[in-house]
Coordinates of C-alpha atoms in Angstrom, one line a residue:
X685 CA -17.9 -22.5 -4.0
X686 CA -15.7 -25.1 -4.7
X687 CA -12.3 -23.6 -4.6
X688 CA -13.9 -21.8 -1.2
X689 CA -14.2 -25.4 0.5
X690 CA -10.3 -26.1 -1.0
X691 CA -9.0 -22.8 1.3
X692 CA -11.6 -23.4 4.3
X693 CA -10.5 -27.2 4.0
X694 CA -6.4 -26.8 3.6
X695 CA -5.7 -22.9 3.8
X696 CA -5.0 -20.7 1.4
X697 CA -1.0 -21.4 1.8
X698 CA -1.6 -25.4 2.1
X699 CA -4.3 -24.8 -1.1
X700 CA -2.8 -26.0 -4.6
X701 CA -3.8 -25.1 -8.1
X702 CA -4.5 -28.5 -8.7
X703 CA -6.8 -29.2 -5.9
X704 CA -8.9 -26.0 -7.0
X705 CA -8.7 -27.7 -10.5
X706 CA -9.7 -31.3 -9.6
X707 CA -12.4 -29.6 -7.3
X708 CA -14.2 -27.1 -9.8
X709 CA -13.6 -30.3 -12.3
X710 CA -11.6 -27.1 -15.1
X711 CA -8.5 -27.6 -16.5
X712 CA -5.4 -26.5 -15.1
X713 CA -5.2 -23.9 -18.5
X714 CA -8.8 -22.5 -17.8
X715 CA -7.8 -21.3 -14.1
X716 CA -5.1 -19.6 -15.8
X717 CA -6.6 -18.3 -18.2
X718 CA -9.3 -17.0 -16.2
X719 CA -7.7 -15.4 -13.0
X720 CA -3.8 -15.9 -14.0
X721 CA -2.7 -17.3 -10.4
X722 CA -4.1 -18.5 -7.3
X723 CA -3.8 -15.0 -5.5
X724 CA -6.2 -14.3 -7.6
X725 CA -8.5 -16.9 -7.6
X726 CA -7.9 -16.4 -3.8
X727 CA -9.3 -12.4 -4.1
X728 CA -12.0 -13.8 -6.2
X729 CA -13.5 -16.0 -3.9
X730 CA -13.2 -13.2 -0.8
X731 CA -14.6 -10.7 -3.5
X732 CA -17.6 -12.9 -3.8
X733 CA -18.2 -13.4 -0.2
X734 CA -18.2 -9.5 0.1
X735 CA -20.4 -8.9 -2.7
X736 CA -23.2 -12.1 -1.7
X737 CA -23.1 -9.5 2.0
X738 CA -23.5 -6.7 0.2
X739 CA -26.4 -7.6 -1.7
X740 CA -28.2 -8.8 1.3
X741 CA -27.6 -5.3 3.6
X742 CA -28.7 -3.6 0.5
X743 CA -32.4 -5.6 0.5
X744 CA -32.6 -4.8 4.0
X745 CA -32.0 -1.2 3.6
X746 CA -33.9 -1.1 0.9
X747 CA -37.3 -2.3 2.2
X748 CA -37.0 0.3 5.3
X749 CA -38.3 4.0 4.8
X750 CA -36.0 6.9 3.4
X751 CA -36.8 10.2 2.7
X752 CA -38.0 13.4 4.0
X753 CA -39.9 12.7 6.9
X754 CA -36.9 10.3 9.1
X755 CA -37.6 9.4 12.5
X756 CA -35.5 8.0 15.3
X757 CA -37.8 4.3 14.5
X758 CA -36.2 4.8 11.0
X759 CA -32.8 5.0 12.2
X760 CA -32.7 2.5 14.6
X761 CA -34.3 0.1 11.8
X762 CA -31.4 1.2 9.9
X763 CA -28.7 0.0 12.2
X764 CA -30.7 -3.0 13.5
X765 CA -31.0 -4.3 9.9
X766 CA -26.8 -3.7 9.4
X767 CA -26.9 -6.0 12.2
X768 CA -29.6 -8.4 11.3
X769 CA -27.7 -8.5 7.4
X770 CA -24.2 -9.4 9.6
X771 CA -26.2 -11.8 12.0
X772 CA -27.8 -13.2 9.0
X773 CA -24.8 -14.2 6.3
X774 CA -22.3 -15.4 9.2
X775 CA -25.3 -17.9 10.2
X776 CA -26.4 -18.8 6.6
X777 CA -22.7 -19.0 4.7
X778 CA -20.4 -20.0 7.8
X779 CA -17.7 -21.5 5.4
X780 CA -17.6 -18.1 3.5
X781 CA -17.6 -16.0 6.7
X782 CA -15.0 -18.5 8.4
X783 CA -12.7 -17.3 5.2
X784 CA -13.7 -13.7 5.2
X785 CA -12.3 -13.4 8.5
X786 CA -9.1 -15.4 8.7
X787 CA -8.2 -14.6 5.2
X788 CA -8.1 -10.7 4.4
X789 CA -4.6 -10.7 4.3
X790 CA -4.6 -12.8 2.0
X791 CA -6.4 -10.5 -0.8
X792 CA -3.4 -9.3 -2.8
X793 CA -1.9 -7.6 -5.8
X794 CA -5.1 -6.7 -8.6
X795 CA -7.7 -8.5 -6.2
X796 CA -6.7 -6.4 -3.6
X797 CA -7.1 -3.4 -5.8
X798 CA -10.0 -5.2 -7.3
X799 CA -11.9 -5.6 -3.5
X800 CA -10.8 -2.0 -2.0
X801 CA -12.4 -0.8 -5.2
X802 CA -16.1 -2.4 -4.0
X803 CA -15.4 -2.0 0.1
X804 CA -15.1 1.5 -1.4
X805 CA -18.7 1.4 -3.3
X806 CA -19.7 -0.1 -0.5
X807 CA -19.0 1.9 2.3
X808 CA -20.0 5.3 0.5
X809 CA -23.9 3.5 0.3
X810 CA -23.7 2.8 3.9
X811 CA -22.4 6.4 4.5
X812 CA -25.0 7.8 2.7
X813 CA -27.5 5.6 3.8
X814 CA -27.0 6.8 7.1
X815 CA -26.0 10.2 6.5
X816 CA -29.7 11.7 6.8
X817 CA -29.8 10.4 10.2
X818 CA -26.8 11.6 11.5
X819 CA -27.5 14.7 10.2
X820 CA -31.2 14.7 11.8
X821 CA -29.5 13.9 15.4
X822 CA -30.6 10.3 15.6
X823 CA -27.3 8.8 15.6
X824 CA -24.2 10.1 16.6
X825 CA -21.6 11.4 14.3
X826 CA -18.7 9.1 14.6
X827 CA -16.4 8.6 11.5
X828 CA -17.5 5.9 9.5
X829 CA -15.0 3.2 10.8
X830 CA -16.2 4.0 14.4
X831 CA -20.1 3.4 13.5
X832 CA -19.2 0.0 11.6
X833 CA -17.0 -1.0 14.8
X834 CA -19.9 -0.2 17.4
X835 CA -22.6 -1.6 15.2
X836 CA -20.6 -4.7 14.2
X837 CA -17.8 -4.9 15.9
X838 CA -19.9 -7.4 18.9
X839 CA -21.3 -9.2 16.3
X840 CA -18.1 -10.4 14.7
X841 CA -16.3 -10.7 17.7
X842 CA -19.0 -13.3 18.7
X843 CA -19.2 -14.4 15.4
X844 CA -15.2 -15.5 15.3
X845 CA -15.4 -17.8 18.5
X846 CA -19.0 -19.4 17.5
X847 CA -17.4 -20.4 14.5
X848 CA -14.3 -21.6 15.4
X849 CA -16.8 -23.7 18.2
X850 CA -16.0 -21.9 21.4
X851 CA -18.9 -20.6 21.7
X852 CA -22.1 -22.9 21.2
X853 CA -24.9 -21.2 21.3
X854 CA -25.5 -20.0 17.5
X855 CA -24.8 -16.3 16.5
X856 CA -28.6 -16.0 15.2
X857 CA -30.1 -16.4 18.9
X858 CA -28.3 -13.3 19.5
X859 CA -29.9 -11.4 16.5
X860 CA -31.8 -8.7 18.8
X861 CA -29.3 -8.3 21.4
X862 CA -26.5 -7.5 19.4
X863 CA -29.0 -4.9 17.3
X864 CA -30.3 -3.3 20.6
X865 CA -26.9 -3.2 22.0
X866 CA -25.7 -1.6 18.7
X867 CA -28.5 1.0 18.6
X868 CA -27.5 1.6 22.4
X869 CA -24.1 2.6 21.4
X870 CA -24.9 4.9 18.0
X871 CA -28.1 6.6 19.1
X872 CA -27.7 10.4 20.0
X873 CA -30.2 10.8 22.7

């Protein structure tokens, strides 16, 4: 958390070792010791802010129905709690979601390797989280980048310009627009 507020507060280029050091209160050895540079205390920190999102989607998904008998209800649940989980973290860590957008570049070298590794993870559960539905008819059969844009896509745009302050109304009062909108754009019938 701390060497989060160092990039959110001064960027990751204008971000020094010692700053992250006098901020987590460690010694200037331990950091190294531990990630080896700031790129990868830099991919640490984004790898975090992935995971904390991840875990969240996964207890919504989890508490809705999966099995043999699906319904459309059940997929439109489905996407409304991907958006509910995005809706959700951007409102409850804006910090870390301010940095997960501007900085993705910014994940390099092993932490790149490191976070393409769990966005992998990651995006096979979603795809087979969904896949029963798609393959019942209840949501279209776009390639997996296409879903995530239609179903997220709004909510991030938004999600950017609330939290840069152009937009003042918070991204939570938009929680069941942006899921009905994303259901109107993935349902099949």
């Amino acid at each position: 958390q701390q060497a989060l507020m160092c990039f959110v507060e001064h960027g990751v280029p204008g971000t020094t070792i010692d700053m992250i050091r006098e901020a987590t209160q460690t010694s200037v050895g331990s950091l190294y010791h531990h990630f080896g540079n700031k790129d990868a205390i830099v991919g640490a920190v984004y790898r975090e802010g992935m995971r904390d999102f991840a875990m969240l989607l996964k207890g919504y998904l989890q508490d809705l129905p999966k099995g043999q008998a699906l319904s459309e209800q059940d997929a439109k649940d489905g996407v409304k709690a991907l958006v509910f989980a995005n809706v959700d973290w951007i409102s409850q860590q804006p910090l870390w979601a301010q940095y997960v957008f501007q900085h993705r570049a910014s994940v390099v070298g092993q932490a790149k390797l490191n976070f393409n590794a769990d966005s992998n993870m990651f995006n096979s559960f979603i795809t087979n989280w969904f896949a029963p539905y798609i393959e019942g008819g209840f949501i279209k059969d776009y390639p997996l980048e296409l879903l995530n844009a239609f179903v997220t896509g709004p909510v991030h745009n938004y999600a950017r310009h609330w939290l840069a302050g152009r937009h003042e109304v918070p991204l939570s009062e938009y929680r069941e627009d942006f899921a009905e909108a994303a259901w109107s754009a993935v349902r099949s019938s």
